[in-house]
Tab-separated table of C-alpha atoms in Angstrom:
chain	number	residue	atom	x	y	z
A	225	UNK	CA	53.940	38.264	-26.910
A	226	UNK	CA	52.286	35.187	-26.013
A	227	UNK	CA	49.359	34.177	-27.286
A	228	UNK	CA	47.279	33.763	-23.961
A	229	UNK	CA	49.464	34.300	-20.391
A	230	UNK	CA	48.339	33.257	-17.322
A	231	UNK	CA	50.240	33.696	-13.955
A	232	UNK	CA	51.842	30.186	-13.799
A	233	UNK	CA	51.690	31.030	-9.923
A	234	UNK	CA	51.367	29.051	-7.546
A	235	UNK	CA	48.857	31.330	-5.610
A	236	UNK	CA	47.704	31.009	-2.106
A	237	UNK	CA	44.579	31.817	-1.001
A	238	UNK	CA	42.873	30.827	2.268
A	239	UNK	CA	39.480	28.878	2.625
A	240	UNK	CA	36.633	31.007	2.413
A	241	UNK	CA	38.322	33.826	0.551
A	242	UNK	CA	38.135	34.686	-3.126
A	243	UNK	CA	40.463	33.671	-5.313
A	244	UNK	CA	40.909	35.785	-8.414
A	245	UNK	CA	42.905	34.351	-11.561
A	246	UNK	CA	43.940	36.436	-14.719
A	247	UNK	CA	44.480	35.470	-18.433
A	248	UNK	CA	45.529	37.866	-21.144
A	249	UNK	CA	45.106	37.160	-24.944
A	250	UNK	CA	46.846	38.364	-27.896
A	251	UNK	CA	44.272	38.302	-30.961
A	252	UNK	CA	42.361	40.727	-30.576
A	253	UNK	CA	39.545	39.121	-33.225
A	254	UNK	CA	39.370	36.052	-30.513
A	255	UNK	CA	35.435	35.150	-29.664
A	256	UNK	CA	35.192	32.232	-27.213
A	257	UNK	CA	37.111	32.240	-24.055
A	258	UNK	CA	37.019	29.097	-21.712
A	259	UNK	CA	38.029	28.472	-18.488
A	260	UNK	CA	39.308	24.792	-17.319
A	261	UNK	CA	39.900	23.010	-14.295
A	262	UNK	CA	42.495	20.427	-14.359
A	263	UNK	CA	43.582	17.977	-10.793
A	264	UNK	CA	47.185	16.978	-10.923
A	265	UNK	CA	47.523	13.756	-13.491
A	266	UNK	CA	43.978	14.203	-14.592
A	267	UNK	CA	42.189	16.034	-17.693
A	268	UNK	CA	40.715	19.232	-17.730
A	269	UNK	CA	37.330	19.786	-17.260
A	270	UNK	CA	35.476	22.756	-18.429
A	271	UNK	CA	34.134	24.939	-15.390
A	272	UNK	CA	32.847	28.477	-17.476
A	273	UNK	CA	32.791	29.598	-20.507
A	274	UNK	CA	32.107	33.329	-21.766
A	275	UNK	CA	31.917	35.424	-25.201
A	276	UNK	CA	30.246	38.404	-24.111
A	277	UNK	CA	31.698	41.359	-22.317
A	278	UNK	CA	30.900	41.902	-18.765
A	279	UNK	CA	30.116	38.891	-16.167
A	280	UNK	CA	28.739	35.481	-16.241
A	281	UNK	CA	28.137	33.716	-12.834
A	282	UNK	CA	27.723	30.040	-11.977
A	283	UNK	CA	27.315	29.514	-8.648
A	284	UNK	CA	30.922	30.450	-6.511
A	285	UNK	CA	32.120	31.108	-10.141
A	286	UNK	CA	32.348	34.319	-12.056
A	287	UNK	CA	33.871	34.648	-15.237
A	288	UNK	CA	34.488	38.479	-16.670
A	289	UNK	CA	35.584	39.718	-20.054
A	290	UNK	CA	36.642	42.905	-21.402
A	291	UNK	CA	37.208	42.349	-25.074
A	292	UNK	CA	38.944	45.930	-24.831
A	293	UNK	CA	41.589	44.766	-22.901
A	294	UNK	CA	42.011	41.885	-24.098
A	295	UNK	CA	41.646	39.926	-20.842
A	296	UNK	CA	39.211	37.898	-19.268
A	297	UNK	CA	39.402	36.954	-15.389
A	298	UNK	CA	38.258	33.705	-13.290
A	299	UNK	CA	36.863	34.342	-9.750
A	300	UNK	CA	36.126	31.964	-7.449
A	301	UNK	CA	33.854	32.959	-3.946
A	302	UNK	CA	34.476	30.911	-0.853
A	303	UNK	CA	37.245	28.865	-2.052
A	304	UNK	CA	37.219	25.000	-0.916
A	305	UNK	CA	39.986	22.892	-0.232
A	306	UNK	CA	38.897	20.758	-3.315
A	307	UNK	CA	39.310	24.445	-5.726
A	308	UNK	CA	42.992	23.406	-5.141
A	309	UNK	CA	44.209	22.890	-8.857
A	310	UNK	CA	45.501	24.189	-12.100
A	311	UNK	CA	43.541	26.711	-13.721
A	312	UNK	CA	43.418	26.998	-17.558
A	313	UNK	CA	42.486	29.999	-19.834
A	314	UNK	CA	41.621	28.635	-23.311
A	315	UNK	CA	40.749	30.970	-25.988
A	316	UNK	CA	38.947	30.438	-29.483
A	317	UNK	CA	40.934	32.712	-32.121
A	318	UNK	CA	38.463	33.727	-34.950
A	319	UNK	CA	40.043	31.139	-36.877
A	320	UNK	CA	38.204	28.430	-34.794
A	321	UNK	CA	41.629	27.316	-33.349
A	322	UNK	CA	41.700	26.813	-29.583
A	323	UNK	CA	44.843	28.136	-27.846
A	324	UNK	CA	45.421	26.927	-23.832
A	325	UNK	CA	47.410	29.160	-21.722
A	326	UNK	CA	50.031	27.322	-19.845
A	327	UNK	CA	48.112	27.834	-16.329
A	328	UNK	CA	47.592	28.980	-12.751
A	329	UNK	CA	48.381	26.497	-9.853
A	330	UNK	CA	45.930	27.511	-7.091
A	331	UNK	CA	46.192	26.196	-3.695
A	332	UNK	CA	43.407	26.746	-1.359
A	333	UNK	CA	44.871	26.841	2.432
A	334	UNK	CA	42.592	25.595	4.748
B	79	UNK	CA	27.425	8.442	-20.961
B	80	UNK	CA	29.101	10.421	-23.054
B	81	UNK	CA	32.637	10.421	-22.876
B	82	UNK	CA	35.940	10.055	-25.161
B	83	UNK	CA	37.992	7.124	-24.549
B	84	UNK	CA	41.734	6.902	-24.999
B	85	UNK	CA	43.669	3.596	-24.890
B	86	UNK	CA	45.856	2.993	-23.801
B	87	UNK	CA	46.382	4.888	-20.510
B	88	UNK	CA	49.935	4.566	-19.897
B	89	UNK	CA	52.537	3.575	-22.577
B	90	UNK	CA	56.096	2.708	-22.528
B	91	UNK	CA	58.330	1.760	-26.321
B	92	UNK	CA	61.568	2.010	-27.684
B	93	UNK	CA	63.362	4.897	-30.056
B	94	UNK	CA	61.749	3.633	-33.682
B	95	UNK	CA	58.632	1.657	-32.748
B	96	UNK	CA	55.569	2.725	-34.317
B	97	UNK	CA	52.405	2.829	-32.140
B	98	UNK	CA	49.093	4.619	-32.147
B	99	UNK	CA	46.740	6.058	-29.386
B	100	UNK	CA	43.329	5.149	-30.464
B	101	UNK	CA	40.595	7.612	-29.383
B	102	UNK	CA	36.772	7.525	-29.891
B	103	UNK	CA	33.953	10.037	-28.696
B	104	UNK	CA	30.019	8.695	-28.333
B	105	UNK	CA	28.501	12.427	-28.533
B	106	UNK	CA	28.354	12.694	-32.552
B	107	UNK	CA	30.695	15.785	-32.284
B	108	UNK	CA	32.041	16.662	-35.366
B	109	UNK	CA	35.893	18.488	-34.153
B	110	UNK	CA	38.146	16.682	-32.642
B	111	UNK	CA	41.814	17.251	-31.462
B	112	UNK	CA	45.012	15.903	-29.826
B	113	UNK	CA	46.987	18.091	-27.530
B	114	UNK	CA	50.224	16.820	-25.918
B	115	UNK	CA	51.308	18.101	-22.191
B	116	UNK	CA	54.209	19.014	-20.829
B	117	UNK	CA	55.484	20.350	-17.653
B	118	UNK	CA	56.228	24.068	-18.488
B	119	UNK	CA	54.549	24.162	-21.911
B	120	UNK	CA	51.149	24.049	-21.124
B	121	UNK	CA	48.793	21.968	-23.521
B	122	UNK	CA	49.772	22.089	-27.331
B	123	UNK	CA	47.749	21.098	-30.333
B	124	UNK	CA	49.309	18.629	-32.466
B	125	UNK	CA	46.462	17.892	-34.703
B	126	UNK	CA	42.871	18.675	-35.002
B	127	UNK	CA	40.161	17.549	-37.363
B	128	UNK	CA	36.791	19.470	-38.532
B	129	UNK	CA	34.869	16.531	-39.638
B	130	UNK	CA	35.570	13.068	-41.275
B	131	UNK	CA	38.720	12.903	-43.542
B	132	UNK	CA	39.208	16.515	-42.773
B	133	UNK	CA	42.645	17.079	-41.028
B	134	UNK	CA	45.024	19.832	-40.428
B	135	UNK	CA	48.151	20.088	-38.496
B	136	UNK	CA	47.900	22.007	-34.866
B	137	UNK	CA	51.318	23.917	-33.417
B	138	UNK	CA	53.584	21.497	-32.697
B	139	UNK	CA	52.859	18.538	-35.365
B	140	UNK	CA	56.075	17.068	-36.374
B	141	UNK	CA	56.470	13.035	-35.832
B	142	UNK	CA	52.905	12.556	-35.472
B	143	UNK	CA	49.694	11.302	-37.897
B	144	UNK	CA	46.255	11.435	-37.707
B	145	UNK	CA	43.840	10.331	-39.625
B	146	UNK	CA	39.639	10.361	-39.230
B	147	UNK	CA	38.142	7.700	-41.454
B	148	UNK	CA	34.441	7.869	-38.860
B	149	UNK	CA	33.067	10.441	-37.614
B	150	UNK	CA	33.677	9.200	-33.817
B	151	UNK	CA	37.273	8.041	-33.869
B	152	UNK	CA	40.741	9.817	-34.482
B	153	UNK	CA	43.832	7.820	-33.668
B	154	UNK	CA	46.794	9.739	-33.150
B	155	UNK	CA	49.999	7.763	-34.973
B	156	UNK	CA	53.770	7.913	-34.169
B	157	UNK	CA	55.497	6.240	-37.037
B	158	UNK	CA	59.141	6.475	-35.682
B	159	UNK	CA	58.709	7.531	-31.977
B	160	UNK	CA	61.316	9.505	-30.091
B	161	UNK	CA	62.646	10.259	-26.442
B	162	UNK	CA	61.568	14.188	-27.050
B	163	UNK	CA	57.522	12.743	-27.571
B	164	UNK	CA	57.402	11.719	-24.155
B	165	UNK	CA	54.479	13.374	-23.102
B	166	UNK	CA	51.217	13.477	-21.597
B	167	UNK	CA	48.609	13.121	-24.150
B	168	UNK	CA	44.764	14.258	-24.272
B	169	UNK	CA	42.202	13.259	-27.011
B	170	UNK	CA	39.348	15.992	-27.055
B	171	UNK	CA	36.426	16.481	-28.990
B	172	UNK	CA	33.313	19.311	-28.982
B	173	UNK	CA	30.442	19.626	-30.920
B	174	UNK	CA	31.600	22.091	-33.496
B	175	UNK	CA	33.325	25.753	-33.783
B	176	UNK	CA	32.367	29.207	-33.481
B	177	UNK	CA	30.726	31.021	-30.531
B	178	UNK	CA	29.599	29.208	-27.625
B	179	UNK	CA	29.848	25.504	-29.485
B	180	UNK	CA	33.636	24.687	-29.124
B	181	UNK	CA	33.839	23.664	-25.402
B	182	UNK	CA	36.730	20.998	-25.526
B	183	UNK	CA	35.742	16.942	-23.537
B	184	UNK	CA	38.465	15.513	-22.876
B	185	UNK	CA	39.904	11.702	-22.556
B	186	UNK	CA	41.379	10.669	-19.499
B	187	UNK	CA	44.862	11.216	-21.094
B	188	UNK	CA	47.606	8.544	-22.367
B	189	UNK	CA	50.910	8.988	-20.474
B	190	UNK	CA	53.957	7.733	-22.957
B	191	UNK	CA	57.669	7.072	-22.522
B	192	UNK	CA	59.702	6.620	-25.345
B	193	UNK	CA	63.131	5.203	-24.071
């Protein structure tokens, strides 16, 4: 099993809707949990971060995680043309060590 | 404004040639990391550091150096460079580890080509 696994996609979703992205993770003693945005031939950029279970909202972003499950969740309300990008799930294993899942391509139709 | 700064941007050597990636950070953070990129593979850590002359080796470390003599710079080395290092490569830093502290900046990236 892989350590975090996204949905490489890419997924469509049209303007205006909500586009929901998934990331499991594998160690179950993991405490951080990031969530990056990264334009083709540029760096990622942090857009949420989370630790606790339940929701955390930042404006059209919500980030949820249920430690249970092992799996935390990315949604973005009224997509944009400019949310077109690759989505990464990072997550901080207890020991410290930051582990990127290989991403979601999301492409916003307009 | 805070930032990490990789040079240089883009990069192209022969099989054998040593070079190094320098790469500095202004926000006094004390971890630090180089990840390579490739298509398919997602980001991988080749090295990270916890503080000055504090290094340890990431997942996929093999034909690279690092070393962290200050506090705001960690040059990533390749002694004997070869076609499969090709790569994208990112330079990241955050302020420390644990909960809530390790968010990951970022340097613009260093695109090599090792022919």
């Amino acid at each position: 099993q892989k350590e975090v696994e996204q949905n490489s996609g890419p997924l469509s979703v049209p303007e205006g809707a909500i586009a929901s992205l998934n990331c499991t993770y594998s160690d179950r003693g993991s405490q951080s949990f990031f969530w990056y945005r990264q334009y083709s031939g540029k760096s990622p950029e942090l857009i949420m971060f989370i630790y606790s279970n339940g929701d955390k909202e930042d404006g059209r972003f919500t980030a949820q995680l249920n430690k249970a499950s092992q799996y935390v969740s990315l949604l973005i309300r009224d997509s944009q043309p400019s949310d077109s990008a690759t989505y990464l799930c990072a997550v901080e294993r207890k020991d410290d060590k930051i582990i990127f899942g290989k991403g979601t391509r999301l492409h916003i139709l307009p | 404004e805070a930032q990490v700064t990789q040079n240089p941007r883009y990069l192209i050597t022969v099989t054998g040639k040593k070079l190094t990636v320098t790469c500095s950070q202004n926000m006094n953070h004390e971890y630090m990391s180089w990840y390579r990129q490739d298509p398919g593979l997602g980001l991988r850590q080749i090295y990270y550091s916890m503080n000055v002359e504090v290094t340890d080796k990431g997942d996929v470390p093999e034909g690279y150096k690092v070393s962290r003599k200050e506090k705001r710079n960690f040059p990533l080395i390749l002694e004997s460079p070869s076609p499969n290092q090709t790569s994208l490569y990112f330079c990241a830093s955050s302020r420390s580890t644990g909960v809530g502290s390790n968010i990951q900046y970022f340097g613009a990236g260093t695109r090599l080509s090792v022919l």
